[in-house]
C-alpha angles and dihedrals in degrees: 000000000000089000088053091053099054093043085057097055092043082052092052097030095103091244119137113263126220089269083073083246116089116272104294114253099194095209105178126268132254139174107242093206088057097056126077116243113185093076097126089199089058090064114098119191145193141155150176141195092286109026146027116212117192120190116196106205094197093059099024081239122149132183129218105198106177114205112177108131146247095027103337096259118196103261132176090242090047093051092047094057100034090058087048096054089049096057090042084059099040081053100057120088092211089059124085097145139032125195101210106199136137134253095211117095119258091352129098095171135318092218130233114013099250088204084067088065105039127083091346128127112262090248090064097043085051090048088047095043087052088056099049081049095051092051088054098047086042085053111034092038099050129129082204118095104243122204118193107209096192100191097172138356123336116185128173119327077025095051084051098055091050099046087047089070125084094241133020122206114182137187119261089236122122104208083062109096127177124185138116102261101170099139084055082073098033087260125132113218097225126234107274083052081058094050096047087058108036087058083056117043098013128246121283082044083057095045085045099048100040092048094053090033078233114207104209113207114231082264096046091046089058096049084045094047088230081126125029098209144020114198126167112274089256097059106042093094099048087040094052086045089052096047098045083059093065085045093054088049088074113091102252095228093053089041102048094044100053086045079058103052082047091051104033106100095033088063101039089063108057082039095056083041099037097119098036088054097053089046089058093051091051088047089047101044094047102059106112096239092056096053090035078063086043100060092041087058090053099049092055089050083045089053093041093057089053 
């Protein structure tokens, strides 16, 4: 009995299971346009410093407000917390889909918290590094459906936890831009972030992208297919809703299996190279001319803000 036990909470435990998805949970389906949504009691919160999740337990729809301003940098504390929320969410039985979006005006996420990089220990910069890889595996990996509901610019870090999800949705507007524009910074997007964007986008698009450090506008990212949908600001929420619902009409088994034939090596890759990649970041990071361009970028963002 004991064993069992133990082999059910490594089967509910979130890890990635040997599909390359996490362990399938099987949670029945339901039509999302046959169930009634407005029962208050069937609402669930929660919330932390840098995020609110709400599950509605009558659509298995949860949303992922993030909420870490000014511009919802990648922190360690935010991607503590995010990847958190995400296994919270793979681990309930009411939730099949999740809507990740932001609460802060004309801004999704501006991506990795360059202050967790600069003038910190090694230790820190590989915690940091394990944590930017644990968002993405949470999110790319996971059975859930994932919507990004990109409502304002999303560069970099951003850019990565949108084309993580299995469908983007961003706002008509063209200030918005979304791209990996690392070299732009003297950073190098490693190669899971590569490989993100080139099975998305191809890759001659990819070569061509991470080379430049190409910001799309909202127009350009849909020709590109680095997003599947523009829709006015007004209308990103209901859209991602509506389109989570021909999702959910998918039977989850079905769904979540092919997703991981798709995923798989992609996955397996960063996961069998998962600590010589963050030793080659902290290598990397560390070099003093990268933190010498490091320290320039923050002092422009220092001289912006005055």
């Amino acid at each position: 009995m004991a064993a069992l036990l133990k082999g059910l909470r490594v089967l509910c435990s979130g890890h990635l299971s040997h599909y390359g998805i996490k362990s399938l949970q099987c949670k029945p389906t339901r039509i999302l346009s046959q169930l009634p949504c407005n029962s208050s009691y069937q609402r669930r919160l929660f919330a932390n410093k840098n995020m609110t999740v709400e599950l509605d337990s009558n659509t298995g729809v949860a949303v992922i407000q993030m909420k870490n301003p000014p511009v919802n940098s990648l922190s360690l504390e935010f991607l503590t917390e995010f990847s958190i929320s995400m296994e919270k969410l793979e681990m309930d039985r009411e939730c099949r889909g999740v809507v990740i979006t932001s609460s802060i005006p004309r801004i999704f996420s501006a991506g990795l918290d360059i202050n967790e990089m600069y003038g910190k220990t090694p230790e820190h910069t590989g915690e940091f590094w394990r944590a930017v890889q644990e968002i993405w595996l949470n999110v790319y990996g996971s059975n859930l459906v994932t919507i990004a509901a990109i409502n304002g610019a999303s560069p970099a870090g951003g850019c990565l936890l949108a084309m993580a999800c299995d469908y983007r949705i961003m706002a008509d507007n063209p200030k918005y831009t979304i791209g990996l524009n690392e070299t732009k910074l003297g950073i190098v997007a490693p190669f899971w972030f590569k490989d993100t964007m080139m099975s998305v986008i191809g890759r001659r698009a990819t070569e061509h992208s991470l080379q430049l450090g190409i910001m799309y506008s909202a127009s350009e990212a849909l020709r590109n297919g680095l997003v599947d949908q523009l829709i006015a600001q007004d209308k990103i929420m209901p859209t991602a809703l509506s389109v989570m619902s021909e999702w959910l009409a998918i039977p989850d088994h079905a769904r979540q299996i092919t997703k991981s034939m798709m995923r798989k090596p992609t996955l397996d890759r960063l996961l069998t190279n998962r600590e010589s990649d963050i030793q080659n970041f902290v290598n990397f990071i560390s070099k003093d001319s990268i933190q010498k361009s490091l320290q320039l970028y923050l002092e422009m963002l220092r001289q912006r803000k005055s």
